Tab-separated table of C-alpha atoms in Angstrom:
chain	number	residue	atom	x	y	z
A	1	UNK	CA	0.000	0.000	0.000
A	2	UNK	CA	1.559	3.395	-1.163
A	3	UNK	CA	1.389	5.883	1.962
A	4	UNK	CA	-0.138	9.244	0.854
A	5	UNK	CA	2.303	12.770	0.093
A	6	UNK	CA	2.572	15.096	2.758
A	7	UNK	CA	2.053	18.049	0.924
A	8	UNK	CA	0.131	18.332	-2.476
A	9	UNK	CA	1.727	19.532	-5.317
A	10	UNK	CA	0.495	23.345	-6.873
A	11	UNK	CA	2.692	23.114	-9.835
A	12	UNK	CA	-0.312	22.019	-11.420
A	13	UNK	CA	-2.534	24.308	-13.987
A	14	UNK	CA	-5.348	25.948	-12.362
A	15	UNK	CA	-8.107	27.810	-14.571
A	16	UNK	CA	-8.166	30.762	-11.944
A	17	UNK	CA	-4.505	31.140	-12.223
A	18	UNK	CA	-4.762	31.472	-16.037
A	19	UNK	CA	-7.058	34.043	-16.355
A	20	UNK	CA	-5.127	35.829	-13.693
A	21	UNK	CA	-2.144	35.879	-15.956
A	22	UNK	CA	-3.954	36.859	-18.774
A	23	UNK	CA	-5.923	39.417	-17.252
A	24	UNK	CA	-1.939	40.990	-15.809
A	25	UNK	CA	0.050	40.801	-19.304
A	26	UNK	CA	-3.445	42.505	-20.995
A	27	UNK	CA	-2.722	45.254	-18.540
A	28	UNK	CA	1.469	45.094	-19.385
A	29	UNK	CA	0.252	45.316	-23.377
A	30	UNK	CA	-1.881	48.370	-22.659
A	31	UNK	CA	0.560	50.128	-20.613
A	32	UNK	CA	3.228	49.563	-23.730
A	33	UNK	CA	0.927	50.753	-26.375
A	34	UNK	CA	0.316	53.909	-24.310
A	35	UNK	CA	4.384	54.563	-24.018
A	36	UNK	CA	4.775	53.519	-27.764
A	37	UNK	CA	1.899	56.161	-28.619
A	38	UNK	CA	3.919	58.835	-27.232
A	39	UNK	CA	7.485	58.359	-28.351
A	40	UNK	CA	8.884	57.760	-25.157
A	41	UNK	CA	10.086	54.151	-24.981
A	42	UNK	CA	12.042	51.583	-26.995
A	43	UNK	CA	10.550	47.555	-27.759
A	44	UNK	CA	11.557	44.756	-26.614
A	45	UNK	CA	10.296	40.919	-26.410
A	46	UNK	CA	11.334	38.107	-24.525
A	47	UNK	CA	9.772	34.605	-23.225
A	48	UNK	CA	9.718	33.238	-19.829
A	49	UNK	CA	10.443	29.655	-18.420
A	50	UNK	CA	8.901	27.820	-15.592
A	51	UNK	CA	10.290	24.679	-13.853
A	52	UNK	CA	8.816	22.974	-11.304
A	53	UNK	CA	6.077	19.861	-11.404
A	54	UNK	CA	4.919	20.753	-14.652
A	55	UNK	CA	6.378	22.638	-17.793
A	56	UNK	CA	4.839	26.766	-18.546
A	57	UNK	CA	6.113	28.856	-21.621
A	58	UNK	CA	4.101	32.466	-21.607
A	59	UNK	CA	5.246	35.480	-23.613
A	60	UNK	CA	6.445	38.262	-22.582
A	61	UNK	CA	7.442	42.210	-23.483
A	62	UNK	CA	9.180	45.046	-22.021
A	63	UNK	CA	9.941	48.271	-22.439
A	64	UNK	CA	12.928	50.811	-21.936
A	65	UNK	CA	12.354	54.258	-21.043
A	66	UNK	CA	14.295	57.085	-23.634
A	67	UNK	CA	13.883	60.857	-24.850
A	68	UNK	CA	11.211	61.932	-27.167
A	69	UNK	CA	12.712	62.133	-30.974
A	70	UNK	CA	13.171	65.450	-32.457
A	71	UNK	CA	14.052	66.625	-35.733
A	72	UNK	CA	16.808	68.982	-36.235
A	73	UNK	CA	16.739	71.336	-39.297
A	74	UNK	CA	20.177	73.511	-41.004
A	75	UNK	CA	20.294	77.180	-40.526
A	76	UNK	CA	19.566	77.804	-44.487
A	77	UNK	CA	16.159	75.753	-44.056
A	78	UNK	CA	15.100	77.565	-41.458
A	79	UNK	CA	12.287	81.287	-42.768
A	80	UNK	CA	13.347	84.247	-42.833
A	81	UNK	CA	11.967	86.060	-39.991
A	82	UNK	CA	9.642	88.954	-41.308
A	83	UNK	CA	9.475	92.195	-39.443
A	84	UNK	CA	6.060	93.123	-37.620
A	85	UNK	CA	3.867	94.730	-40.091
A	86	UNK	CA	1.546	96.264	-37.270
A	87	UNK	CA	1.707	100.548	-37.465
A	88	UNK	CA	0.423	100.749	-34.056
A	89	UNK	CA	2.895	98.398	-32.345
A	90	UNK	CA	5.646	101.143	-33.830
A	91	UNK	CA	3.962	104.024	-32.707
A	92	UNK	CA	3.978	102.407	-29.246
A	93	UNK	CA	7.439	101.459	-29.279
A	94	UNK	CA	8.626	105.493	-29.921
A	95	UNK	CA	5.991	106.406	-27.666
A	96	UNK	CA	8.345	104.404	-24.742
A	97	UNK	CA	11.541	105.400	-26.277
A	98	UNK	CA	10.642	108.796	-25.853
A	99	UNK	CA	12.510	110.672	-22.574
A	100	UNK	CA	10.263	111.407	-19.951
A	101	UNK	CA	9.864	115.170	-18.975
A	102	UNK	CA	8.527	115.820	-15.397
A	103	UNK	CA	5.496	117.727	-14.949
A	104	UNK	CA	5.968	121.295	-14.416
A	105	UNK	CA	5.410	122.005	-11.034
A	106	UNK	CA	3.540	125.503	-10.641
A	107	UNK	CA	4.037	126.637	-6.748
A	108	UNK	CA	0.889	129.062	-5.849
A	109	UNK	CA	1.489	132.686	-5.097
A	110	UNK	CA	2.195	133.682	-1.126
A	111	UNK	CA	-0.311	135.957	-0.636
A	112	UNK	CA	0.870	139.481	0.582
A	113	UNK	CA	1.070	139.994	3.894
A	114	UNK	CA	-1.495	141.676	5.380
A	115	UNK	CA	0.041	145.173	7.228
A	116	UNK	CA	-1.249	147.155	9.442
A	117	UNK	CA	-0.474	150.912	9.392
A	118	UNK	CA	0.873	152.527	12.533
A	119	UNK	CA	-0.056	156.138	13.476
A	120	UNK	CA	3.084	158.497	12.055
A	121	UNK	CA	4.693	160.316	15.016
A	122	UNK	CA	6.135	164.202	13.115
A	123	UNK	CA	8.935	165.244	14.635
A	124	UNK	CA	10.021	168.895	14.188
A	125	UNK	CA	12.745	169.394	12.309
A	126	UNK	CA	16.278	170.330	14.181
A	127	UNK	CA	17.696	173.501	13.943
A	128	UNK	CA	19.915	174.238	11.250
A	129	UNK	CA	23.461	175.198	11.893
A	130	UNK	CA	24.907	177.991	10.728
A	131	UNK	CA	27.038	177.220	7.611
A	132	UNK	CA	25.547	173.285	7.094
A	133	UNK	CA	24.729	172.937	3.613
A	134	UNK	CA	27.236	175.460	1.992
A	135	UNK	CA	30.565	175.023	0.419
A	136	UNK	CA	34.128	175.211	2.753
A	137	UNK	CA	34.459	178.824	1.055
A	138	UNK	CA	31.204	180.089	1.824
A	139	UNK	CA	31.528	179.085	5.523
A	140	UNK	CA	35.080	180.391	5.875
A	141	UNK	CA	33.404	183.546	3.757
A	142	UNK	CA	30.976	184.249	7.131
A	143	UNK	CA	34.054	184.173	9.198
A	144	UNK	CA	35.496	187.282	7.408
A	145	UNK	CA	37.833	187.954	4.356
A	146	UNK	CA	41.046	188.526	6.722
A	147	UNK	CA	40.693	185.910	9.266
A	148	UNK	CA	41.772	182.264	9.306
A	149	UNK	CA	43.896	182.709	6.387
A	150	UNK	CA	46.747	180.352	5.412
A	151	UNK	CA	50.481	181.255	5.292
A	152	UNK	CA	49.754	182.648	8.748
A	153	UNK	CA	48.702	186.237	8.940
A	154	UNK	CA	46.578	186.470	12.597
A	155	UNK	CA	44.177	187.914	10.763
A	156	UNK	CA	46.170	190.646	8.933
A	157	UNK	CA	46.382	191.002	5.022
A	158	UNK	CA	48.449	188.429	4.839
A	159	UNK	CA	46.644	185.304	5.441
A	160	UNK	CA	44.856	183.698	2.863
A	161	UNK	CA	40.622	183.492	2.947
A	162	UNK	CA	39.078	180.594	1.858
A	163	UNK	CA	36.095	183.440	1.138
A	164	UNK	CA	38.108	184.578	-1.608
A	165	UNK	CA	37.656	183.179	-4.778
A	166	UNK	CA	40.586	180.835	-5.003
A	167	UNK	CA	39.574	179.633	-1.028
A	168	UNK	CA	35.958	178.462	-2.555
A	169	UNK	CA	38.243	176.518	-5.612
A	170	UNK	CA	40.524	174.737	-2.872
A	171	UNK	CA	36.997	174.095	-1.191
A	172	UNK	CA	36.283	172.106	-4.689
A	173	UNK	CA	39.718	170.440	-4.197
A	174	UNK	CA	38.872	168.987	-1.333
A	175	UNK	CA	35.422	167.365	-2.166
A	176	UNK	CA	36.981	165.417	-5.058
A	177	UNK	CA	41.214	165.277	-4.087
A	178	UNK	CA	44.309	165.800	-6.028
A	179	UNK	CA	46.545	163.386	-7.615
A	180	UNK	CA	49.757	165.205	-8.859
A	181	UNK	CA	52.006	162.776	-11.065
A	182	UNK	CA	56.038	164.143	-11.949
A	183	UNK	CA	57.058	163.275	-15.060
A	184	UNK	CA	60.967	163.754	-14.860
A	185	UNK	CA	63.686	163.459	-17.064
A	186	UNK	CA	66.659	161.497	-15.778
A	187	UNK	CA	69.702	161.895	-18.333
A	188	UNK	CA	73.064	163.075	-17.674
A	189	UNK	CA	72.487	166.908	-18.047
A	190	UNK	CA	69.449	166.854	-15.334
A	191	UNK	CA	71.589	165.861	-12.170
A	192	UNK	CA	70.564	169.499	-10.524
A	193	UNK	CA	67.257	169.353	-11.114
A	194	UNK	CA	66.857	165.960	-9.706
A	195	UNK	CA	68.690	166.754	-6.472
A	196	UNK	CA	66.669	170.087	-6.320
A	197	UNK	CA	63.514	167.655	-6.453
A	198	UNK	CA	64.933	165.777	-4.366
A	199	UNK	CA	65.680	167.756	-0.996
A	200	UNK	CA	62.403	169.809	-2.219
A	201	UNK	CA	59.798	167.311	-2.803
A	202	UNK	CA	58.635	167.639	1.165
A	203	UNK	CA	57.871	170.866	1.315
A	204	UNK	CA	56.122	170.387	-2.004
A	205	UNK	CA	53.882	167.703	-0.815
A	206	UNK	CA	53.427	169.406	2.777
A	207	UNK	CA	52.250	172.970	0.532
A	208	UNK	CA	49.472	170.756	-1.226
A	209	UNK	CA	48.462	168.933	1.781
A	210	UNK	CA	47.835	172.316	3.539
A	211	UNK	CA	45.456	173.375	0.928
A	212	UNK	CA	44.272	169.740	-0.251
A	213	UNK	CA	44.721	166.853	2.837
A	214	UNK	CA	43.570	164.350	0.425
A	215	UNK	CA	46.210	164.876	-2.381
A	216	UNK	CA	48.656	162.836	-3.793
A	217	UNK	CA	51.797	162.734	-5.538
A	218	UNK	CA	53.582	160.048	-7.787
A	219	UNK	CA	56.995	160.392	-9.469
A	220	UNK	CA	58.035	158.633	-12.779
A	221	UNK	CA	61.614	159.443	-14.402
A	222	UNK	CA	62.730	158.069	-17.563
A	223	UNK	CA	65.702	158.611	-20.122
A	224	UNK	CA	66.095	157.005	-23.291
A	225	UNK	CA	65.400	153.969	-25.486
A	226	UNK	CA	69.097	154.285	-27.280
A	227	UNK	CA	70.855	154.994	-24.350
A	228	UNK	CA	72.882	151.855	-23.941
A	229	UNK	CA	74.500	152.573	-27.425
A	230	UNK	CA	76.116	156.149	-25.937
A	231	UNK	CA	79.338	156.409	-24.836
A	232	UNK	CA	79.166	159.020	-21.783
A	233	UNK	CA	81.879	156.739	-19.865
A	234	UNK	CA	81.422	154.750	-17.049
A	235	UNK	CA	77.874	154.004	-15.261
A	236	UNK	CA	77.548	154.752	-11.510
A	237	UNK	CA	73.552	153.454	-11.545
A	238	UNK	CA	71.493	150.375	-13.358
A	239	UNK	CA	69.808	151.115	-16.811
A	240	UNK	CA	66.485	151.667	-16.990
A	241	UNK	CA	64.268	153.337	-19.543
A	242	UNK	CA	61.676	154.231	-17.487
A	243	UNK	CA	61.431	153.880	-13.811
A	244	UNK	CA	58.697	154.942	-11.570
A	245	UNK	CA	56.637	155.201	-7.960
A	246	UNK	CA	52.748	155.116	-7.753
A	247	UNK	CA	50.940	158.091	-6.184
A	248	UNK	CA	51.018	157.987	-2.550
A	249	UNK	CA	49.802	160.367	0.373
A	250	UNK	CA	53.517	159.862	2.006
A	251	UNK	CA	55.654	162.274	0.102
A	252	UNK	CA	58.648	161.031	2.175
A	253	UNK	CA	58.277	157.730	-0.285
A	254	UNK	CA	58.848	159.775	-3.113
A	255	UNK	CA	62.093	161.648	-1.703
A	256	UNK	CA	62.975	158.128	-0.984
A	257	UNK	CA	62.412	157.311	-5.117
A	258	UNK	CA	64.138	160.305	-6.045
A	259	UNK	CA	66.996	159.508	-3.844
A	260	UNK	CA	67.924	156.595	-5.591
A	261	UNK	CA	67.521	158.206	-9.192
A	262	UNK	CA	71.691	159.302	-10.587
A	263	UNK	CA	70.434	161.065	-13.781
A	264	UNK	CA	72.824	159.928	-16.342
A	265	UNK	CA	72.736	158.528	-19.918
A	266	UNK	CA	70.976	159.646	-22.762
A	267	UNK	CA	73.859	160.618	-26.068
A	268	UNK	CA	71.207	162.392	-28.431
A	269	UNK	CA	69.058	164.758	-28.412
A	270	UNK	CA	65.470	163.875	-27.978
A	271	UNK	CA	64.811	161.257	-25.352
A	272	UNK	CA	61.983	158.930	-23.984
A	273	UNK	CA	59.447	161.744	-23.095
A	274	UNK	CA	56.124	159.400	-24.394
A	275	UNK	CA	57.245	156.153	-22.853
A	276	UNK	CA	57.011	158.392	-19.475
A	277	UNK	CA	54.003	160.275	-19.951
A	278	UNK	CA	52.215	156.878	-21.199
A	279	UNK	CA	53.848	155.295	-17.388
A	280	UNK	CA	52.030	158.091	-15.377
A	281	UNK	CA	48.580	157.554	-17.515
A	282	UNK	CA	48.632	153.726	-17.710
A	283	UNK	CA	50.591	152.466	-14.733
A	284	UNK	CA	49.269	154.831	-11.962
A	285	UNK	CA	45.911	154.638	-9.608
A	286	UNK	CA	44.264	157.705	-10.692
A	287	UNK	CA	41.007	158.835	-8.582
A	288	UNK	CA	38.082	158.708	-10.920
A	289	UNK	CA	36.945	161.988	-9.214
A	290	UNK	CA	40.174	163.870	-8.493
A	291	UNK	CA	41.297	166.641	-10.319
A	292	UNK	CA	44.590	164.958	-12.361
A	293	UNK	CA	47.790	166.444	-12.983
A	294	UNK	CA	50.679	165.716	-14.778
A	295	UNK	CA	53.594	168.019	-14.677
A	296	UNK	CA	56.668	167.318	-17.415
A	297	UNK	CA	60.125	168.477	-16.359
A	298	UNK	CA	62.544	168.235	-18.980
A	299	UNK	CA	65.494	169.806	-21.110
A	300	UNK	CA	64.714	168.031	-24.379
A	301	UNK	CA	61.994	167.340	-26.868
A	302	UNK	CA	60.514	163.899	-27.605
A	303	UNK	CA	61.767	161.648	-30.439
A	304	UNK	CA	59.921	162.854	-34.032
A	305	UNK	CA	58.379	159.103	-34.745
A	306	UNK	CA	56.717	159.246	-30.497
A	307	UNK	CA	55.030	162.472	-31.697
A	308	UNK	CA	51.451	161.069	-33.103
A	309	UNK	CA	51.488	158.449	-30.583
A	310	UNK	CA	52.065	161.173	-27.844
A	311	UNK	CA	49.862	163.323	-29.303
A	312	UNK	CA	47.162	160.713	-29.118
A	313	UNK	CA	47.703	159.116	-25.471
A	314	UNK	CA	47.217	163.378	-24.271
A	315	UNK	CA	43.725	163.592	-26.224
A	316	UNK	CA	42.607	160.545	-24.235
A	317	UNK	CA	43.641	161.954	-21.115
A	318	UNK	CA	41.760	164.934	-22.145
A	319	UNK	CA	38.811	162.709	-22.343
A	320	UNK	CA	39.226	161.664	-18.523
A	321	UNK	CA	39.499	165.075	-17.273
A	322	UNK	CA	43.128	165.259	-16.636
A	323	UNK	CA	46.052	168.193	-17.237
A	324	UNK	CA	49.061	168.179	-18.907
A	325	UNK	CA	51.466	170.736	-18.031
A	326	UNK	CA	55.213	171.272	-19.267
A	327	UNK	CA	58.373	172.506	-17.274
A	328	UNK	CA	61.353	173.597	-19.381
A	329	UNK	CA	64.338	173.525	-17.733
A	330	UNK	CA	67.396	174.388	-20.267
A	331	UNK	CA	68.240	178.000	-19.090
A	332	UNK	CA	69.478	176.971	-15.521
A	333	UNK	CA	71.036	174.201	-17.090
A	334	UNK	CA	72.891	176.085	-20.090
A	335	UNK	CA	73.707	178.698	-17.080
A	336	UNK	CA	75.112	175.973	-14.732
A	337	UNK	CA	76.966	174.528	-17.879
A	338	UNK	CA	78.559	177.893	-19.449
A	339	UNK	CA	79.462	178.336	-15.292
A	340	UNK	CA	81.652	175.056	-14.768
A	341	UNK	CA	82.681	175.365	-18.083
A	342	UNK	CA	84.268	178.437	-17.930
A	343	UNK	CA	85.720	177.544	-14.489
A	344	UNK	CA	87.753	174.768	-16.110
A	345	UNK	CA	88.892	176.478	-18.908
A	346	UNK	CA	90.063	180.360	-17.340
A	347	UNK	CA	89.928	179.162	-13.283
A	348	UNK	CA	87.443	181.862	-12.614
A	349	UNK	CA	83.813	183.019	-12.018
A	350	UNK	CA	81.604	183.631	-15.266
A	351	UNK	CA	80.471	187.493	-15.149
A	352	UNK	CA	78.034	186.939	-18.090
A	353	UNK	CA	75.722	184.391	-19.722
A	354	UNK	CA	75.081	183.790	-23.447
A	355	UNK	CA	72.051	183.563	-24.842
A	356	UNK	CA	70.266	180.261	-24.767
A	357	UNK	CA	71.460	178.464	-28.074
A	358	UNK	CA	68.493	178.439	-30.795
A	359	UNK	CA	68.188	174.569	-30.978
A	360	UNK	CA	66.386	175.072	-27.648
A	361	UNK	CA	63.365	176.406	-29.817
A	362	UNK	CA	62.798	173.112	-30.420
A	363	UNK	CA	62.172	172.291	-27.096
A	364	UNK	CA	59.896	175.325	-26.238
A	365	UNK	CA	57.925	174.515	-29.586
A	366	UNK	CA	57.388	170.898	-28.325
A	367	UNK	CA	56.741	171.503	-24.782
A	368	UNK	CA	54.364	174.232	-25.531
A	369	UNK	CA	52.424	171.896	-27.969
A	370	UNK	CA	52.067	169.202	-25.239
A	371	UNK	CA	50.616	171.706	-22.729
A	372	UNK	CA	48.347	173.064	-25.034
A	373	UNK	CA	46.937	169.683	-26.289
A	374	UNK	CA	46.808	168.888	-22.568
A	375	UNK	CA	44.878	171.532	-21.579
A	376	UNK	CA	47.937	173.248	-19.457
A	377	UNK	CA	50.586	175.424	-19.743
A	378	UNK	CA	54.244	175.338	-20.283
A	379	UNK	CA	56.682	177.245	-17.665
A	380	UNK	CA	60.150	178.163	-18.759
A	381	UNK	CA	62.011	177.837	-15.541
A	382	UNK	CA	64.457	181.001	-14.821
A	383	UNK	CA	66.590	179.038	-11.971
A	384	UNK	CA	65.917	175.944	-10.054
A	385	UNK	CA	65.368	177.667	-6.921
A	386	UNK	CA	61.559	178.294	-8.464
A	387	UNK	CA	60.810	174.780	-9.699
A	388	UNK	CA	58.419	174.260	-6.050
A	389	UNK	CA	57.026	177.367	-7.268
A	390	UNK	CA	56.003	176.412	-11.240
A	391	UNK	CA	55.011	173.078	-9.479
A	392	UNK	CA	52.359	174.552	-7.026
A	393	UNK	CA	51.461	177.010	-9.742
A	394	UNK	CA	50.695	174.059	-12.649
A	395	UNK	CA	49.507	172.057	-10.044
A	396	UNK	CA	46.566	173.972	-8.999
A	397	UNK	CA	46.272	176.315	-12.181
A	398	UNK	CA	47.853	179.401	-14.140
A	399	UNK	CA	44.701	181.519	-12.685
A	400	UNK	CA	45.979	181.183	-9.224
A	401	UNK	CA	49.532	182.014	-9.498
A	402	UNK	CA	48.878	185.319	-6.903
A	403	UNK	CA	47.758	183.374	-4.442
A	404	UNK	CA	49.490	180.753	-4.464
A	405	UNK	CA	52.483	182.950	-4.618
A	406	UNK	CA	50.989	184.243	-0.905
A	407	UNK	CA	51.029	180.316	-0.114
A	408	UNK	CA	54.945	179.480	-1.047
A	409	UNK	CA	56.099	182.870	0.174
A	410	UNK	CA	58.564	180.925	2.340
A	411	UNK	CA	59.727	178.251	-0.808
């Protein structure tokens, strides 16, 4: 008797397990038709073997997961892009290229303060002094004609009046102020006039101070363009064409200018008279308001070609209210000359001058021009003991020359 198995075998086909298999490789198939559908998966196939109590062969698939194919076209296949066509999409684009411009920003008006008037308080007007509102001539006019003079006096004839005529022109002076510019030849044969200037020039400036406090006084000396190529022997001071100092209240400044001026130089006859007349107008800080004088002292004419230009550069100064007068200074110079000269040659004392030599016309003739152009007057200087004199006189005017001979009684 065969003894029964202990365990059954399941090897076997079952109907239930069929249509389970079926039923799970219908489901693989669909899945794989849906991945085939959309490109995403490669095919496969394959069979499967069972071994056990019985033999099973089933078919089966499978599938392999890739990227979607594309199709890749050249450069020359692909259209030529066309540009858009729509006028409105243009006008849009400028419209936001266009810069922005803020809005104007309009502020509104402040109103005007509302203001209250105050009751006006009248005072009564003060007292008037006497004198207040006239001129320095007319109030030193009330004092008397003989009193308060200058030059001193007490109150004799002697003093000067500010009453007078001339007193209510120095009045004039005064509103305005003086500026006095020197225009002073420096060559060789002017050595005596310089020094004369020189130990002079303080009682000069003190005299216009007196009359004028405000006014001022500048010195310029010059020489000549040529005179490096003269053979006067050795030099005892630097070259210089034109040299000058500005106009100053100090006069002690300008005795300190002169002081270092050695007149020297200068072989021919003519010499730089324009370059220093254009220093004084050009390089000096005239007073707009000031009454403007400048005084030439010389022994020779300018050069022929500086003529026009100098004739030109006084019309201008015209123009600005300014004076040009001339100071001739060849007969105390042909005197001191014909003096030493005569010395040296005989060892004694000249007893009489000769006339002044008739090439000094020249020099009258172009002095007196310049003066006249300038408005001024030319002076032809007897000794150089009365150049402070002509000075004052040309400084304040022709018209005054009494008085103001009363003023440098003790020059």
């Amino acid at each position: 008797m065969t003894p029964p198995p202990y365990f059954e075998t399941t090897a076997g086909p079952r109907a239930e397990r069929l249509l389970g298999a079926l039923a799970a490789s219908c489901a693989l198939h669909a899945l794989l038709a849906l991945l085939i559908y959309f490109d995403v998966v490669g095919l496969g196939g394959g069979f499967g073997l069972g071994i056990g109590p019985g033999l099973g062969i089933g078919a089966g698939g499978g599938a392999g997961l890739g990227e979607k194919r594309r199709e890749i076209y050249a450069l020359k296949d692909l259209p030529a892009p066309a540009p858009p066509s729509d006028p409105e999409a243009e006008k849009l684009l400028q419209e936001l290229l266009r810069p922005a411009r803020p809005d104007a920003v309009v502020l509104p008006r402040p109103e005007a303060p509302k203001t209250t008037t105050s009751p006006v308080v009248r005072f009564a007007a003060p007292p008037k002094p006497i004198g207040a509102g006239t001129d320095l001539g007319s109030r030193f006019a009330s004092a008397g004609a003989g009193v308060g003079g200058f030059g001193g006096g007490g109150g004799g004839g002697s003093g000067l009046s500010l009453g007078s005529s001339f007193g209510r022109y120095v009045g004039s002076l005064r509103k305005v102020g003086l500026d006095v510019a020197l225009v002073i030849d420096a060559t060789g044969s002017m050595q005596d006039v310089v020094d004369e200037l020189k130990t002079r020039l303080l009682d000069l400036t003190r005299t216009m101070q007196s009359l004028v406090p405000t006014a001022r006084i500048g010195a310029v000396t010059y020489r000549d363009r040529d005179e490096g190529e003269s053979t006067g022997g050795p030099r005892q001071s630097e070259g210089f064409v034109v040299r000058w100092t500005d106009l100053t209240f100090n006069g002690k400044k300008v005795a300190a200018f002169l002081d270092g001026i050695v007149a020297e130089g200068g072989g021919d006859w003519e010499e730089a008279v324009k370059d220093g007349v254009q220093t004084a107008m050009r390089q000096f800080k005239w007073r707009a308001d000031a009454k403007k004088v400048i005084i030439i002292v010389g022994s020779s004419p300018p050069h022929p070609k500086d003529v026009p230009a100098l004739k030109q550069l006084i019309q201008e100064w015209r123009t600005k209210n300014g004076v040009i007068n001339t100071i001739d200074v060849s007969w105390p110079l042909h005197v001191e000359h014909e003096k030493k000269t005569y010395k040296w040659l005989h060892d004694e004392e000249l007893k009489e001058v000769s006339p002044l030599p008739d090439f000094y016309k020249e020099l009258q003739q172009s002095f007196t021009d310049i003066a006249k152009t300038g408005g001024g007057e030319m002076v032809a200087l007897e000794s150089n003991d009365a150049l402070v004199r002509a000075l004052l006189v040309q400084t304040f005017g022709p018209q005054w020359q009494k008085d103001m001979g009363r003023v440098a009684r003790g020059l």
